[in-house]
mmCIF file with all atom_site columns, C-alpha atoms in Angstrom:
data_model
loop_
_atom_site.group_PDB
_atom_site.id
_atom_site.type_symbol
_atom_site.label_atom_id
_atom_site.label_alt_id
_atom_site.label_comp_id
_atom_site.label_asym_id
_atom_site.label_entity_id
_atom_site.label_seq_id
_atom_site.pdbx_PDB_ins_code
_atom_site.Cartn_x
_atom_site.Cartn_y
_atom_site.Cartn_z
_atom_site.occupancy
_atom_site.B_iso_or_equiv
_atom_site.pdbx_formal_charge
_atom_site.auth_seq_id
_atom_site.auth_comp_id
_atom_site.auth_asym_id
_atom_site.auth_atom_id
_atom_site.pdbx_PDB_model_num
ATOM 1  C CA . MET K 1 1  ? -19.327 -28.050 -50.743  1.00 0.00 ? 21  MET K CA 1
ATOM 2  C CA . LYS K 1 2  ? -18.013 -31.473 -51.298  1.00 0.00 ? 22  LYS K CA 1
ATOM 3  C CA . ILE K 1 3  ? -18.932 -33.265 -54.666  1.00 0.00 ? 23  ILE K CA 1
ATOM 4  C CA . ASP K 1 4  ? -18.765 -37.081 -55.526  1.00 0.00 ? 24  ASP K CA 1
ATOM 5  C CA . HIS K 1 5  ? -18.248 -38.641 -58.561  1.00 0.00 ? 25  HIS K CA 1
ATOM 6  C CA . LYS K 1 6  ? -21.757 -39.782 -59.135  1.00 0.00 ? 26  LYS K CA 1
ATOM 7  C CA . THR K 1 7  ? -22.754 -36.058 -59.018  1.00 0.00 ? 27  THR K CA 1
ATOM 8  C CA . VAL K 1 8  ? -20.142 -35.242 -61.560  1.00 0.00 ? 28  VAL K CA 1
ATOM 9  C CA . GLU K 1 9  ? -21.363 -38.162 -63.737  1.00 0.00 ? 29  GLU K CA 1
ATOM 10 C CA . TRP K 1 10 ? -25.134 -36.932 -63.382  1.00 0.00 ? 30  TRP K CA 1
ATOM 11 C CA . LEU K 1 11 ? -24.105 -33.639 -64.690  1.00 0.00 ? 31  LEU K CA 1
ATOM 12 C CA . ALA K 1 12 ? -22.033 -34.718 -67.126  1.00 0.00 ? 32  ALA K CA 1
ATOM 13 C CA . PHE K 1 13 ? -25.158 -36.855 -68.603  1.00 0.00 ? 33  PHE K CA 1
ATOM 14 C CA . LEU K 1 14 ? -27.680 -33.749 -68.150  1.00 0.00 ? 34  LEU K CA 1
ATOM 15 C CA . SER K 1 15 ? -25.383 -31.727 -70.157  1.00 0.00 ? 35  SER K CA 1
ATOM 16 C CA . HIS K 1 16 ? -24.531 -34.511 -72.635  1.00 0.00 ? 36  HIS K CA 1
ATOM 17 C CA . LEU K 1 17 ? -20.877 -34.356 -72.156  1.00 0.00 ? 37  LEU K CA 1
ATOM 18 C CA . ARG K 1 18 ? -18.499 -37.458 -72.015  1.00 0.00 ? 38  ARG K CA 1
ATOM 19 C CA . ILE K 1 19 ? -15.866 -37.203 -68.978  1.00 0.00 ? 39  ILE K CA 1
ATOM 20 C CA . ASP K 1 20 ? -12.703 -39.727 -69.310  1.00 0.00 ? 40  ASP K CA 1
ATOM 21 C CA . ASP K 1 21 ? -12.516 -41.430 -65.814  1.00 0.00 ? 41  ASP K CA 1
ATOM 22 C CA . ALA K 1 22 ? -9.047  -39.836 -65.953  1.00 0.00 ? 42  ALA K CA 1
ATOM 23 C CA . LYS K 1 23 ? -10.647 -36.394 -65.937  1.00 0.00 ? 43  LYS K CA 1
ATOM 24 C CA . LEU K 1 24 ? -13.350 -37.191 -63.417  1.00 0.00 ? 44  LEU K CA 1
ATOM 25 C CA . GLU K 1 25 ? -11.339 -36.186 -60.507  1.00 0.00 ? 45  GLU K CA 1
ATOM 26 C CA . SER K 1 26 ? -9.920  -32.812 -62.139  1.00 0.00 ? 46  SER K CA 1
ATOM 27 C CA . GLN K 1 27 ? -13.834 -31.942 -62.887  1.00 0.00 ? 47  GLN K CA 1
ATOM 28 C CA . LYS K 1 28 ? -15.097 -32.608 -59.617  1.00 0.00 ? 48  LYS K CA 1
ATOM 29 C CA . MET K 1 29 ? -12.457 -30.481 -58.060  1.00 0.00 ? 49  MET K CA 1
ATOM 30 C CA . ARG K 1 30 ? -13.453 -27.591 -60.604  1.00 0.00 ? 50  ARG K CA 1
ATOM 31 C CA . LEU K 1 31 ? -17.154 -27.796 -59.559  1.00 0.00 ? 51  LEU K CA 1
ATOM 32 C CA . GLU K 1 32 ? -15.980 -27.863 -56.088  1.00 0.00 ? 52  GLU K CA 1
ATOM 33 C CA . ASP K 1 33 ? -14.529 -24.559 -56.558  1.00 0.00 ? 53  ASP K CA 1
ATOM 34 C CA . MET K 1 34 ? -17.042 -23.297 -58.374  1.00 0.00 ? 54  MET K CA 1
ATOM 35 C CA . ALA K 1 35 ? -19.603 -24.072 -55.607  1.00 0.00 ? 55  ALA K CA 1
ATOM 36 C CA . GLU K 1 36 ? -17.275 -22.071 -53.275  1.00 0.00 ? 56  GLU K CA 1
ATOM 37 C CA . VAL K 1 37 ? -17.165 -19.179 -55.466  1.00 0.00 ? 57  VAL K CA 1
ATOM 38 C CA . ILE K 1 38 ? -20.830 -19.172 -55.478  1.00 0.00 ? 58  ILE K CA 1
ATOM 39 C CA . ARG K 1 39 ? -21.061 -19.529 -51.688  1.00 0.00 ? 59  ARG K CA 1
ATOM 40 C CA . GLY K 1 40 ? -19.004 -16.592 -51.459  1.00 0.00 ? 60  GLY K CA 1
ATOM 41 C CA . ILE K 1 41 ? -20.995 -14.403 -53.797  1.00 0.00 ? 61  ILE K CA 1
ATOM 42 C CA . LYS K 1 42 ? -24.305 -15.730 -51.681  1.00 0.00 ? 62  LYS K CA 1
ATOM 43 C CA . ASP K 1 43 ? -22.630 -14.719 -48.337  1.00 0.00 ? 63  ASP K CA 1
ATOM 44 C CA . VAL K 1 44 ? -21.838 -11.104 -49.763  1.00 0.00 ? 64  VAL K CA 1
ATOM 45 C CA . ASN K 1 45 ? -24.161 -8.686  -47.503  1.00 0.00 ? 65  ASN K CA 1
ATOM 46 C CA . THR K 1 46 ? -26.224 -6.355  -49.658  1.00 0.00 ? 66  THR K CA 1
ATOM 47 C CA . GLU K 1 47 ? -28.377 -5.280  -47.409  1.00 0.00 ? 67  GLU K CA 1
ATOM 48 C CA . GLY K 1 48 ? -29.462 -1.720  -48.259  1.00 0.00 ? 68  GLY K CA 1
ATOM 49 C CA . ILE K 1 49 ? -27.621 -1.710  -51.556  1.00 0.00 ? 69  ILE K CA 1
ATOM 50 C CA . MET K 1 50 ? -29.914 -0.872  -54.661  1.00 0.00 ? 70  MET K CA 1
ATOM 51 C CA . PRO K 1 51 ? -29.577 -3.205  -57.407  1.00 0.00 ? 71  PRO K CA 1
ATOM 52 C CA . MET K 1 52 ? -28.041 -1.432  -60.804  1.00 0.00 ? 72  MET K CA 1
ATOM 53 C CA . THR K 1 53 ? -30.570 -1.178  -63.728  1.00 0.00 ? 73  THR K CA 1
ATOM 54 C CA . ASN K 1 54 ? -27.541 0.104   -65.880  1.00 0.00 ? 74  ASN K CA 1
ATOM 55 C CA . PRO K 1 55 ? -24.143 -0.217  -64.786  1.00 0.00 ? 75  PRO K CA 1
ATOM 56 C CA . PHE K 1 56 ? -23.254 2.017   -67.916  1.00 0.00 ? 76  PHE K CA 1
ATOM 57 C CA . ASP K 1 57 ? -25.759 5.001   -67.287  1.00 0.00 ? 77  ASP K CA 1
ATOM 58 C CA . ALA K 1 58 ? -26.107 4.441   -71.320  1.00 0.00 ? 78  ALA K CA 1
ATOM 59 C CA . LYS K 1 59 ? -28.946 6.415   -73.093  1.00 0.00 ? 79  LYS K CA 1
ATOM 60 C CA . LEU K 1 60 ? -30.733 4.850   -75.933  1.00 0.00 ? 80  LEU K CA 1
ATOM 61 C CA . THR K 1 61 ? -30.901 7.065   -79.172  1.00 0.00 ? 81  THR K CA 1
ATOM 62 C CA . LEU K 1 62 ? -34.564 6.545   -80.208  1.00 0.00 ? 82  LEU K CA 1
ATOM 63 C CA . ARG K 1 63 ? -35.481 7.172   -84.060  1.00 0.00 ? 83  ARG K CA 1
ATOM 64 C CA . ALA K 1 64 ? -38.972 7.633   -85.303  1.00 0.00 ? 84  ALA K CA 1
ATOM 65 C CA . ASP K 1 65 ? -40.650 4.408   -86.743  1.00 0.00 ? 85  ASP K CA 1
ATOM 66 C CA . VAL K 1 66 ? -41.007 4.960   -90.451  1.00 0.00 ? 86  VAL K CA 1
ATOM 67 C CA . VAL K 1 67 ? -40.553 2.847   -93.387  1.00 0.00 ? 87  VAL K CA 1
ATOM 68 C CA . THR K 1 68 ? -37.370 3.841   -95.073  1.00 0.00 ? 88  THR K CA 1
ATOM 69 C CA . VAL K 1 69 ? -37.550 0.707   -97.815  1.00 0.00 ? 89  VAL K CA 1
ATOM 70 C CA . LYS K 1 70 ? -39.555 0.307   -100.568 1.00 0.00 ? 90  LYS K CA 1
ATOM 71 C CA . ASN K 1 71 ? -41.760 -2.902  -100.349 1.00 0.00 ? 91  ASN K CA 1
ATOM 72 C CA . GLU K 1 72 ? -40.518 -4.735  -103.393 1.00 0.00 ? 92  GLU K CA 1
ATOM 73 C CA . ARG K 1 73 ? -42.035 -8.094  -102.524 1.00 0.00 ? 93  ARG K CA 1
ATOM 74 C CA . ASP K 1 74 ? -44.157 -8.557  -105.457 1.00 0.00 ? 94  ASP K CA 1
ATOM 75 C CA . GLU K 1 75 ? -41.310 -7.720  -107.989 1.00 0.00 ? 95  GLU K CA 1
ATOM 76 C CA . LEU K 1 76 ? -39.110 -10.081 -106.012 1.00 0.00 ? 96  LEU K CA 1
ATOM 77 C CA . GLN K 1 77 ? -41.617 -13.112 -106.205 1.00 0.00 ? 97  GLN K CA 1
ATOM 78 C CA . LYS K 1 78 ? -41.804 -12.824 -109.942 1.00 0.00 ? 98  LYS K CA 1
ATOM 79 C CA . LEU K 1 79 ? -38.461 -14.262 -110.013 1.00 0.00 ? 99  LEU K CA 1
ATOM 80 C CA . SER K 1 80 ? -39.272 -17.169 -108.029 1.00 0.00 ? 100 SER K CA 1
ATOM 81 C CA . GLN K 1 81 ? -40.490 -20.804 -109.463 1.00 0.00 ? 101 GLN K CA 1
ATOM 82 C CA . SER K 1 82 ? -43.164 -21.376 -106.646 1.00 0.00 ? 102 SER K CA 1
ATOM 83 C CA . VAL K 1 83 ? -45.168 -18.631 -104.943 1.00 0.00 ? 103 VAL K CA 1
ATOM 84 C CA . GLU K 1 84 ? -48.643 -19.057 -103.649 1.00 0.00 ? 104 GLU K CA 1
ATOM 85 C CA . ASN K 1 85 ? -50.643 -16.399 -101.712 1.00 0.00 ? 105 ASN K CA 1
ATOM 86 C CA . GLY K 1 86 ? -47.641 -14.101 -101.215 1.00 0.00 ? 106 GLY K CA 1
ATOM 87 C CA . LEU K 1 87 ? -45.388 -17.065 -99.618  1.00 0.00 ? 107 LEU K CA 1
ATOM 88 C CA . TYR K 1 88 ? -42.145 -18.856 -101.066 1.00 0.00 ? 108 TYR K CA 1
ATOM 89 C CA . LEU K 1 89 ? -42.950 -22.454 -101.604 1.00 0.00 ? 109 LEU K CA 1
ATOM 90 C CA . VAL K 1 90 ? -40.146 -24.823 -100.836 1.00 0.00 ? 110 VAL K CA 1
ATOM 91 C CA . PRO K 1 91 ? -39.713 -28.487 -101.013 1.00 0.00 ? 111 PRO K CA 1
ATOM 92 C CA . GLN K 1 92 ? -40.270 -30.339 -97.453  1.00 0.00 ? 112 GLN K CA 1
ATOM 93 C CA . VAL K 1 93 ? -36.794 -31.310 -96.112  1.00 0.00 ? 113 VAL K CA 1
ATOM 94 C CA . ILE K 1 94 ? -37.938 -32.907 -92.912  1.00 0.00 ? 114 ILE K CA 1
ATOM 95 C CA . GLU K 1 95 ? -40.128 -35.873 -92.948  1.00 0.00 ? 115 GLU K CA 1
#
């Protein structure tokens, strides 16, 4: 796939990257190489191949959903200077 300099500049703009004019050609070649790899992947015949759901056949260990920590909110909020209705009050930092 041929990629021109305008495409490289547009992709740089979209990704908020600055590419020097000296590196523009090398970046163009890298993008063309990536496009070739993607085309190669798309051309692979996957007819009859089932998708893998778990490549490692790992089993998750489940545990009971029980509370293991004591609720200390009231005690901890006594240490704060500004609390209202169970919430910590903080100064506004964004105007």
